[in-house]
Coordinates of C-alpha atoms in Angstrom, one line a residue:
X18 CA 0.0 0.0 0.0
X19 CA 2.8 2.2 -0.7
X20 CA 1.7 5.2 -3.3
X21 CA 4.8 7.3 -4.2
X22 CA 5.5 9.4 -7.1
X23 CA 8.5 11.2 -7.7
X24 CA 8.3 14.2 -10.7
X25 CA 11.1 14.8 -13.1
X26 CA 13.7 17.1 -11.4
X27 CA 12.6 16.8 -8.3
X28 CA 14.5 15.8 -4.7
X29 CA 13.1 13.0 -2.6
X30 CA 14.8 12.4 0.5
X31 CA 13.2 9.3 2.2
X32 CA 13.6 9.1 5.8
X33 CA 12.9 6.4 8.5
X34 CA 14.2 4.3 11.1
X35 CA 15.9 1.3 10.0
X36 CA 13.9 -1.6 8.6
X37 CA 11.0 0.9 7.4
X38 CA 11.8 0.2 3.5
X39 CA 13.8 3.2 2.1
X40 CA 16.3 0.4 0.4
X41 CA 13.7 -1.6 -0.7
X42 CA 12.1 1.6 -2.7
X43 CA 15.4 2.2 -4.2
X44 CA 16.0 -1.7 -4.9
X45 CA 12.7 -1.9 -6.7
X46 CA 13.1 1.1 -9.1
X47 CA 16.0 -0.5 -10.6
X48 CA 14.7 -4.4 -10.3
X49 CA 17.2 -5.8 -8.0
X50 CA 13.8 -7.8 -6.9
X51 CA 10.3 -7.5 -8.9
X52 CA 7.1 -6.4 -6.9
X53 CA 4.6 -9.1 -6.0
X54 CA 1.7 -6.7 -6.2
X55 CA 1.2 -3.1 -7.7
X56 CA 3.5 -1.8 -10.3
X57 CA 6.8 0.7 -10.3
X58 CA 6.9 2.4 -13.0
X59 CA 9.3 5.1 -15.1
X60 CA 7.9 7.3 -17.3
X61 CA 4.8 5.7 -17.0
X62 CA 5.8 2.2 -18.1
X63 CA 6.2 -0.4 -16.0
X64 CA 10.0 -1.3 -15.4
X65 CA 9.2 -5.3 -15.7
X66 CA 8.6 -4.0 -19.4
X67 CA 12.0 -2.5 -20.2
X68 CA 15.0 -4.6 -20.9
X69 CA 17.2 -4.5 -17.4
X70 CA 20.1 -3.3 -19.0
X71 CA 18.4 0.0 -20.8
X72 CA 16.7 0.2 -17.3
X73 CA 19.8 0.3 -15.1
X74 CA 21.8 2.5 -17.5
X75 CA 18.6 5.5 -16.6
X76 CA 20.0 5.3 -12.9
X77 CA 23.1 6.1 -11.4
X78 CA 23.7 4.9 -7.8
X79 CA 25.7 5.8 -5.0
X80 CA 25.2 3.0 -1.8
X81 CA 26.3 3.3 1.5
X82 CA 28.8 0.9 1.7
X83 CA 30.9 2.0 -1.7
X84 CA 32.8 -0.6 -3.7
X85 CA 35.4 0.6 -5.8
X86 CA 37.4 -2.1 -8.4
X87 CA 40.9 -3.0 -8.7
X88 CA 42.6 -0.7 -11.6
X89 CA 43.0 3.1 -11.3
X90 CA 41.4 6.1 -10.2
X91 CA 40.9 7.0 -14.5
X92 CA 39.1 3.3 -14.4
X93 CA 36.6 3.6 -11.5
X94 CA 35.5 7.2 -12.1
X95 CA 34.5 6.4 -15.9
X96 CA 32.8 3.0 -15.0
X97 CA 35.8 1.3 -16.8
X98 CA 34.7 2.5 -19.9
X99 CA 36.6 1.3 -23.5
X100 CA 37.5 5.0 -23.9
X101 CA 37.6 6.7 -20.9
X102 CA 38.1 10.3 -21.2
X103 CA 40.2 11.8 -18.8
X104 CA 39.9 15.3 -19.3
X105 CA 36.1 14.2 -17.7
X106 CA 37.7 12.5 -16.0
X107 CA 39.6 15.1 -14.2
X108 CA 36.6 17.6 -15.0
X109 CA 34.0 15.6 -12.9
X110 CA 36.8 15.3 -9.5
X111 CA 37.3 19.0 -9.6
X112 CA 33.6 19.3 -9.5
X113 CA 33.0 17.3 -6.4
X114 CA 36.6 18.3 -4.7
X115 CA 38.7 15.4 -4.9
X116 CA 41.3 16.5 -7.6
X117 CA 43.5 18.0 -4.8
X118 CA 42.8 14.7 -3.0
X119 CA 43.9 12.6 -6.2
X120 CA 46.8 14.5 -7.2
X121 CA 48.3 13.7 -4.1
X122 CA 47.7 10.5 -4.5
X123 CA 49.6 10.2 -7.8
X124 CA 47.0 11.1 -9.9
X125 CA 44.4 9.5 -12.4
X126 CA 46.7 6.6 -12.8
X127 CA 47.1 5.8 -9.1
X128 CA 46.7 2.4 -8.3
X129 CA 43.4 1.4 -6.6
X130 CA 43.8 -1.6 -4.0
X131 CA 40.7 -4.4 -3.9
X132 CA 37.3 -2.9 -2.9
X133 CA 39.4 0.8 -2.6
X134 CA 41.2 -0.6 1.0
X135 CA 44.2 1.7 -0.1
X136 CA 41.5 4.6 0.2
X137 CA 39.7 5.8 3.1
X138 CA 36.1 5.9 3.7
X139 CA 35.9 9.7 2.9
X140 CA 37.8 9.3 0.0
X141 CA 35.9 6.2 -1.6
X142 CA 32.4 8.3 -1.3
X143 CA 34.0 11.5 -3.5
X144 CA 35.3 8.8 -6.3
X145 CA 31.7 7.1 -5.9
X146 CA 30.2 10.8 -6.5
X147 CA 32.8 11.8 -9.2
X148 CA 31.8 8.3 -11.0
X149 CA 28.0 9.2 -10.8
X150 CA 28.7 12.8 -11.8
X151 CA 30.7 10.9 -15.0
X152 CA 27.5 8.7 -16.1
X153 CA 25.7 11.5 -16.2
X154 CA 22.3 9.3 -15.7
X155 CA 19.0 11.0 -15.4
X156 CA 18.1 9.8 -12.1
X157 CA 20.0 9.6 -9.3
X158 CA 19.8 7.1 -5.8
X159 CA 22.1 7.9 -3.4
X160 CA 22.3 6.3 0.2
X161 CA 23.7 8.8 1.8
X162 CA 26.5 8.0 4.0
X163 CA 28.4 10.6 6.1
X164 CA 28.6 9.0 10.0
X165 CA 31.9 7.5 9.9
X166 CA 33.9 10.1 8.6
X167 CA 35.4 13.4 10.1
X168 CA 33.7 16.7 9.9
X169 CA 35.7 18.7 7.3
X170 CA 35.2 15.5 5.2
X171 CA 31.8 15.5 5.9
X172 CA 31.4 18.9 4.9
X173 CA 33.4 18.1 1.5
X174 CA 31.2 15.3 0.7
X175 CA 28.3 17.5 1.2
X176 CA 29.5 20.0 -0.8
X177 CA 30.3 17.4 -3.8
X178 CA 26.4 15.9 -3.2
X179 CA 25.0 19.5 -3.7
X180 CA 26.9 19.4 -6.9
X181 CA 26.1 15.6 -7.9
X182 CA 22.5 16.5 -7.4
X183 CA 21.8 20.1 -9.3
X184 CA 19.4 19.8 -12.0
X185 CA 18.9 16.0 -11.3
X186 CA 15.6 13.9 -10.5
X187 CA 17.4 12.3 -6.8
X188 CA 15.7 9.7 -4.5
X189 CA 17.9 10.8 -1.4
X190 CA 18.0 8.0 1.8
X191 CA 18.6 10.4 4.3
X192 CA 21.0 9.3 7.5
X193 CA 21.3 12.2 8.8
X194 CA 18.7 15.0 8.6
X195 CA 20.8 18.1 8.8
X196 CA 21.5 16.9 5.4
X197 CA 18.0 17.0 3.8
X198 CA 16.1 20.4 4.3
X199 CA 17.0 21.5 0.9
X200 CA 14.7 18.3 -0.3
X201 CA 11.9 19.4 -2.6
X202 CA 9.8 16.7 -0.7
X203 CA 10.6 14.7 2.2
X204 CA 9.0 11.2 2.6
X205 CA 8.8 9.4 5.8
X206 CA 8.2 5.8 5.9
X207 CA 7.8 3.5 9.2
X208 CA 7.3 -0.7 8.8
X209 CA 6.7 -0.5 5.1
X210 CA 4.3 2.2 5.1
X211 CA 5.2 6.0 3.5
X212 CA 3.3 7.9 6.9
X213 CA 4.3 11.9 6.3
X214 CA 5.0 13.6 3.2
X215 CA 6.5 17.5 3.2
X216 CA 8.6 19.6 3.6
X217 CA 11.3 20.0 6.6
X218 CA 9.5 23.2 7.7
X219 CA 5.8 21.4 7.6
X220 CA 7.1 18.1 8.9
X221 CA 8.4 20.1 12.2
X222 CA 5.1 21.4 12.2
X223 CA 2.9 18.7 12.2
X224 CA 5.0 17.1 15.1
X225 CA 4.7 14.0 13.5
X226 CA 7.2 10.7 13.1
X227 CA 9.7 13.4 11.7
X228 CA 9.8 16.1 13.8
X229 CA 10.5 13.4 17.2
X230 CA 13.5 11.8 14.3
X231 CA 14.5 15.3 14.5
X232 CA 14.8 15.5 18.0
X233 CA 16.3 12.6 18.8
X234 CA 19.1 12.8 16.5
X235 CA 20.1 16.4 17.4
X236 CA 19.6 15.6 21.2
X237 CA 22.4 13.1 20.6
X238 CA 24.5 15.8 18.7
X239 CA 23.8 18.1 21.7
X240 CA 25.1 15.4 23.8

């Protein structure tokens, strides 16, 4: 009984604690599992009807737990592309912050270790965002990560998000909250069920589900 559409160019950010089914949302847009009732569609057709591979290539991801490959920092930003082009290469990493970052490294050719273990967390999200920024897809699902890394890095992968997202339609899952109030629309779901839709400002106000999340998770910072 979940009824949730998302416009063209618009922001979702989906909130919830864990186990309410922001994941499964995102899972189900891009058929990682098929709905046993109902219907997800894009663009009005239902997504069970369009080849997975023309499907996937509409959506760029960014998970929580980000895997990079073995190869080089050129390889994983351009999705190991035949051709990758490296002055987009270098392009999107400016962009999002990390070309600093990389040139001390060694550059676009610096090695990258298996699942990026030669690269810290903070540094494994901007190369996720630079490789999103790279596809260049039209709709963008990012579990948004940011609680185990420092604060300036925090605030760099912020700023490279706010980049990553401008202009796109985004499906944000939203950790932590200070992170969201720029959201055209925030959804809250709880056991499966979307409960509030709004706003930051009107979800305060109704002193619903969202405004106690709210709470909660800056009486902890407070603490």
């Amino acid at each position: 009984n979940v009824n949730l559409i998302v416009r063209r160019g618009e922001r979702i950010a989906i909130v919830g604690p864990t186990g309410s089914g922001k994941t499964t949302i995102t899972a189900l847009t891009s058929r990682l599992y098929d709905v046993q009732s109902g219907h997800v569609l894009l663009h009005g057709t239902d997504v069970r009807a369009i080849p997975k591979k023309q499907l996937r290539e509409s959506y760029a991801f960014v998970p929580q737990d980000v895997f990079l490959f073995m190869g080089t920092v050129a390889e994983n930003v351009s999705a190991f592309s035949d051709k990758p082009d490296l002055s987009r290469v270098q392009d999107v990493l400016t962009r999002v912050g990390a070309a600093e970052l990389i040139e001390r490294r060694g550059g676009l050719e610096t090695r990258i270790e298996e699942r990026g273990s030669n690269f810290s967390v903070g540094e494994r999200q901007l190369l996720a965002l630079a490789r999103a920024l790279y596809l260049d897809r039209e709709v963008l699902v990012l579990d948004e990560a940011t609680a185990n890394v420092d604060s300036e890095t925090e605030a760099r992968i912020e700023q490279a998000v706010n980049v990553l997202l401008e202009g796109r339609t985004a499906i944000v899952i939203a950790h932590r909250l200070s992170t969201i109030r720029k959201a055209t629309r925030i959804v809250v779901m709880q056991k499966g069920r979307v409960v509030e839709e709004g706003t930051h400002d009107e979800l305060i106000q109704s002193d619903g589900l969202y405004a106690k999340l709210h709470a909660l998770q800056f009486a902890d910072t407070d603490a």
